[in-house]
């Protein structure tokens, strides 16, 4: 099957069915890796990298990112998980599993001599139909269900993670944090920039002693011990330059004739910074945050003025603080006239700025910011790995909450949507007389992989549970009096089918829609491949420069 | 079905992957192995371990954290266990051995259920539930409040903490020192929040030589420096101290400057300016009539000359942290520009400035401070290794004293509280529904490892002691535990062995949460990127044999 080098290619070429089969197997092996982490009874993976650093995680995207997947088709799935992570933030494991299953059934169909393009057409149709069905029939409006359902959605997202047992505690925390960063988008709606939720980790204590702080926590300490540790009615200046002794930029020289002038230069150097500080303090600032350094010689002025000065803050932190407090993030004190000045309007305001001790670290907390609220989560746990995993889990949950709040629409989790879609698409397929019927049927079949995997992970009998679930959904779709049954999903702890609307297992609609769309797209991408050319690395290791030298270009 | 049966390579071939039951058991084994390493370090009859680091240095200790920090392990789960000792050390400063032993035992008791095909999550749920109940019991019924201003009571608690350590022989001395150091640095800020930062304000200085009994807490600061000039006076009573963090010498400007000299006198003029500058600096300082000037930077010969002439003693190149402590102890403000020195910047609270020669080194003592908010703990001892161990012990004692000052509640020690909680959980287990009951009561059993290890370490008959203890607790005597010296049962109320509640709580929390994290893992992928044996090594089960082979076996030495 390997073509002899008709084309002068330095490498291997393979085409036809073997390529497709190979791709499908690669894809399913990737899915197999993450499969066991799906669902509330999924387990974690421990990944050790070459330097021996350990990561313990349950997040599909993180697992795949840390594994070095080499196979090109498998890489598509890895990127798929990454995409889902960026777009939605949750459901990364599911999307990979669905995509792999779609490929597997498609491969079967191809082996039955159905052309890939008709499968692709069928998949596209099925995906479109499925999305339409979700939006029309399966969604619920969060406004009717209230805060409880948002908390429930966060809990669902956490249920598979290490913090599942304390999910009540963390879900409320996450919802509070997300609510705190709510900002209006100017069109009557609200946005929830979850990046404004600052997550800090400190090992020690136990997970349930994690705390939400109404304000911004900064992982820095005041520059001098003599400074006050608490300021109420803080006026905050955010600076992006150092308050060091002023010195000339590189390459600039000052030539003096009179030796006495040398002393003047020295004096001036120290004075420039002093004047700057005086200007800032005069404007009323009592908390000065800077990304650069502060010279020891300047600290005294702050101490005497009773101000807090913090050096070497992270730029991203400062930008957010500037936003939250209404301060102007200054890169220089120069104004348009070329003079140095500091206006009181540049200052941001906060009710309180304190330095507090958490674990062995000191943190600066900015509470009661004026322009918009900010929130920070301080995570505690037995060791750093635990904290890292908590952070990832909370990030996922925050994303879910954000999506739910922004779109205010949710669907039931626990395999409910997939089962409903599967039943619906099967009946939809029979209504078509074209060639796509088979592909849509296959699509319907492959969606069942989610409830199946959930049941298998929970060590429950999938062959028993999934048909039961399908039966419920079937009757909900044909009998109007049974329409409430469409919210039924799996209860994996007890191994039963139950009403997941009542049980409070929710996922954002957006997450489900994107999962289907991304998985279908990825499957199609891989299905379209029928030829693979692997180029071998060129033996020449000479650098461009040497080549150029040889060919005489540099003569 | 594949062309030629060629395997399809999806992952990087250097990575190794293991999953399922095997991984779970491996993790448990790694946890147990680490716990076994420091099992003998618990209790008053504990042994020291001697560790050799790759550089040939020797560490002799029975501090759980110090041991685990030194040994290099490769199994990722074992790394977790080591991390928790560190967390414990940073958070409360004591109980590092207990937490590792307990976490190891919790993993060990889970093993049987995994073998019986119980889902790890059920075990985890049971563990968490048990933890909540245990913490409740600790807080509500088993702990007693303590008056932190009562010296005798406080001393007892600290004593039972360091009773297990090398410093135990000097119990009273060490307790007094720890207590005094913590009281010295304790401050209450405006909002009434207590702040005790031992690390920052109490420095432990070790001077080899002398006897351990000569160690003490100074009512001030000691720094390892001599006066800069031989003629400066080495003893000043009620000194006026000025602290600086600027050099007393001519410092060039930061900008690049070059001087074009035209006249001959220009060069002399330049030198003159430098001298004048130093003279000005000294004049500024002398205007405040200080007795001692201490700076973080250098002092030029010229400045020394001026200072000697004015009868001022001068120290140079003091560490920033020392300077901060000095400022707190003697009430001075650290100054940077001499022209801005004010009367209020001068520290006057110190009673005595003295330079003493100990061994062949000079040490500066600034003592007899009124209300020092910082202090130096001076340790003396026969050798450096012993001093290091004494320092670690004292750190633990400081940790205990600090915890007590922050949360003044106690639980009985000597394994009594563990037994009581275990007993309490066993009772509760009967009310737990479903399969969870088994792991729940297993956790209760795991808690018995503390009294068991105590009994084991002092060579008692474990089974007899433990059954007797169980019987005692069943009859409601919750303060009975194992007397780690004799291996007999004893009432901890009478023996006066106490532990701070904060330490015990942290031990339980950390141990359970670590066990939970390790039990959740069902897949280990290791060695991504590296082609060498690192990937393989990472998955070697941690055994003594394997360690032996690699030659990094820590050797036990009876001390």
Short mmCIF file of N, CA, C and O in Angstrom, two decimals, chain B residues 381-423:
data_model
loop_
_atom_site.label_atom_id
_atom_site.label_comp_id
_atom_site.label_asym_id
_atom_site.label_seq_id
_atom_site.Cartn_x
_atom_site.Cartn_y
_atom_site.Cartn_z
N UNK B 381 25.86 24.63 72.42
CA UNK B 381 25.86 23.18 72.44
C UNK B 381 27.18 22.65 71.94
O UNK B 381 27.97 23.39 71.35
N UNK B 382 27.43 21.37 72.19
CA UNK B 382 28.75 20.82 71.89
C UNK B 382 29.11 20.80 70.40
O UNK B 382 30.27 21.01 70.07
N UNK B 383 28.17 20.48 69.51
CA UNK B 383 28.59 20.42 68.11
C UNK B 383 27.52 21.00 67.21
O UNK B 383 26.37 21.19 67.61
N UNK B 384 27.91 21.23 65.99
CA UNK B 384 27.00 21.88 65.06
C UNK B 384 25.78 21.02 64.78
O UNK B 384 24.66 21.52 64.70
N UNK B 385 26.01 19.70 64.63
CA UNK B 385 24.89 18.81 64.33
C UNK B 385 23.87 18.82 65.46
O UNK B 385 22.67 18.85 65.23
N UNK B 386 24.39 18.79 66.67
CA UNK B 386 23.48 18.79 67.81
C UNK B 386 22.73 20.11 67.86
O UNK B 386 21.52 20.16 68.08
N UNK B 387 23.44 21.19 67.60
CA UNK B 387 22.78 22.50 67.61
C UNK B 387 21.68 22.56 66.58
O UNK B 387 20.61 23.11 66.83
N UNK B 388 21.96 21.97 65.41
CA UNK B 388 20.93 21.98 64.37
C UNK B 388 19.69 21.24 64.84
O UNK B 388 18.57 21.68 64.60
N UNK B 389 19.90 20.11 65.50
CA UNK B 389 18.76 19.35 65.99
C UNK B 389 18.03 20.12 67.08
O UNK B 389 16.81 20.17 67.11
N UNK B 390 18.81 20.75 67.96
CA UNK B 390 18.19 21.54 69.02
C UNK B 390 17.35 22.66 68.40
O UNK B 390 16.25 22.95 68.83
N UNK B 391 17.88 23.25 67.34
CA UNK B 391 17.14 24.33 66.69
C UNK B 391 15.81 23.82 66.15
O UNK B 391 14.77 24.44 66.32
N UNK B 392 15.86 22.65 65.48
CA UNK B 392 14.62 22.08 64.94
C UNK B 392 13.63 21.82 66.06
O UNK B 392 12.43 22.09 65.93
N UNK B 393 14.11 21.27 67.17
CA UNK B 393 13.23 21.00 68.31
C UNK B 393 12.61 22.28 68.82
O UNK B 393 11.42 22.35 69.09
N UNK B 394 13.45 23.29 68.91
CA UNK B 394 12.97 24.55 69.46
C UNK B 394 11.93 25.16 68.52
O UNK B 394 10.96 25.76 68.96
N UNK B 395 12.15 24.97 67.22
CA UNK B 395 11.17 25.47 66.25
C UNK B 395 9.81 24.83 66.53
O UNK B 395 8.78 25.50 66.50
N UNK B 396 9.82 23.52 66.76
CA UNK B 396 8.57 22.83 67.07
C UNK B 396 7.94 23.42 68.32
O UNK B 396 6.73 23.68 68.37
N UNK B 397 8.78 23.61 69.35
CA UNK B 397 8.27 24.15 70.61
C UNK B 397 7.69 25.54 70.39
O UNK B 397 6.62 25.87 70.91
N UNK B 398 8.36 26.33 69.59
CA UNK B 398 7.86 27.68 69.28
C UNK B 398 6.51 27.56 68.58
O UNK B 398 5.59 28.33 68.85
N UNK B 399 6.43 26.59 67.65
CA UNK B 399 5.18 26.38 66.94
C UNK B 399 4.05 26.08 67.91
O UNK B 399 2.96 26.63 67.81
N UNK B 400 4.33 25.19 68.84
CA UNK B 400 3.30 24.82 69.81
C UNK B 400 2.89 26.03 70.64
O UNK B 400 1.70 26.31 70.82
N UNK B 401 3.89 26.77 71.11
CA UNK B 401 3.58 27.94 71.94
C UNK B 401 2.75 28.94 71.16
O UNK B 401 1.79 29.52 71.67
N UNK B 402 3.08 29.09 69.90
CA UNK B 402 2.35 30.05 69.06
C UNK B 402 0.90 29.60 68.89
O UNK B 402 -0.03 30.38 69.00
N UNK B 403 0.73 28.30 68.58
CA UNK B 403 -0.61 27.79 68.38
C UNK B 403 -1.47 27.97 69.62
O UNK B 403 -2.64 28.30 69.52
N UNK B 404 -0.84 27.73 70.77
CA UNK B 404 -1.59 27.87 72.00
C UNK B 404 -2.00 29.31 72.22
O UNK B 404 -3.11 29.60 72.65
N UNK B 405 -1.09 30.21 71.91
CA UNK B 405 -1.41 31.61 72.12
C UNK B 405 -2.55 32.03 71.20
O UNK B 405 -3.35 32.89 71.54
N UNK B 406 -2.62 31.40 70.03
CA UNK B 406 -3.67 31.78 69.08
C UNK B 406 -4.97 31.02 69.36
O UNK B 406 -6.04 31.56 69.23
N UNK B 407 -4.84 29.73 69.68
CA UNK B 407 -6.06 28.97 69.96
C UNK B 407 -5.84 28.19 71.24
O UNK B 407 -5.32 27.08 71.22
N UNK B 408 -6.24 28.75 72.39
CA UNK B 408 -5.88 28.13 73.66
C UNK B 408 -6.79 26.97 74.03
O UNK B 408 -7.54 27.04 74.99
N UNK B 409 -6.73 25.89 73.27
CA UNK B 409 -7.45 24.69 73.66
C UNK B 409 -6.50 23.49 73.57
O UNK B 409 -5.64 23.46 72.72
N UNK B 410 -6.72 22.53 74.46
CA UNK B 410 -5.81 21.39 74.53
C UNK B 410 -6.56 20.08 74.38
O UNK B 410 -7.74 19.99 74.70
N UNK B 411 -5.86 19.08 73.91
CA UNK B 411 -6.39 17.73 73.96
C UNK B 411 -5.34 16.87 74.68
O UNK B 411 -4.16 17.17 74.62
N UNK B 412 -5.78 15.80 75.32
CA UNK B 412 -4.80 14.93 75.98
C UNK B 412 -3.90 14.26 74.97
O UNK B 412 -4.33 13.90 73.87
N UNK B 413 -2.62 14.10 75.30
CA UNK B 413 -1.67 13.52 74.35
C UNK B 413 -1.50 12.04 74.57
O UNK B 413 -2.40 11.38 75.08
N UNK B 414 -0.34 11.53 74.21
CA UNK B 414 -0.04 10.13 74.44
C UNK B 414 -0.99 9.16 73.78
O UNK B 414 -1.20 8.06 74.24
N UNK B 415 -1.57 9.57 72.67
CA UNK B 415 -2.47 8.67 71.96
C UNK B 415 -3.84 8.59 72.60
O UNK B 415 -4.73 7.91 72.09
N UNK B 416 -4.04 9.32 73.70
CA UNK B 416 -5.34 9.23 74.38
C UNK B 416 -6.45 9.79 73.51
O UNK B 416 -7.49 9.18 73.34
N UNK B 417 -6.17 10.96 72.91
CA UNK B 417 -7.23 11.59 72.14
C UNK B 417 -7.54 10.79 70.88
O UNK B 417 -8.68 10.67 70.46
N UNK B 418 -6.50 10.19 70.30
CA UNK B 418 -6.72 9.39 69.09
C UNK B 418 -7.61 8.20 69.41
O UNK B 418 -8.51 7.84 68.67
N UNK B 419 -7.31 7.60 70.56
CA UNK B 419 -8.09 6.45 70.99
C UNK B 419 -9.53 6.87 71.27
O UNK B 419 -10.48 6.17 70.90
N UNK B 420 -9.68 8.03 71.90
CA UNK B 420 -11.02 8.50 72.24
C UNK B 420 -11.82 8.77 70.98
O UNK B 420 -12.99 8.39 70.87
N UNK B 421 -11.18 9.43 69.99
CA UNK B 421 -11.88 9.71 68.74
C UNK B 421 -12.22 8.41 68.04
O UNK B 421 -13.31 8.22 67.51
N UNK B 422 -11.27 7.48 68.06
CA UNK B 422 -11.48 6.19 67.43
C UNK B 422 -12.69 5.51 68.05
O UNK B 422 -13.58 5.01 67.35
N UNK B 423 -12.73 5.53 69.35
CA UNK B 423 -13.83 4.91 70.08
C UNK B 423 -15.16 5.58 69.71
O UNK B 423 -16.15 4.92 69.43
#
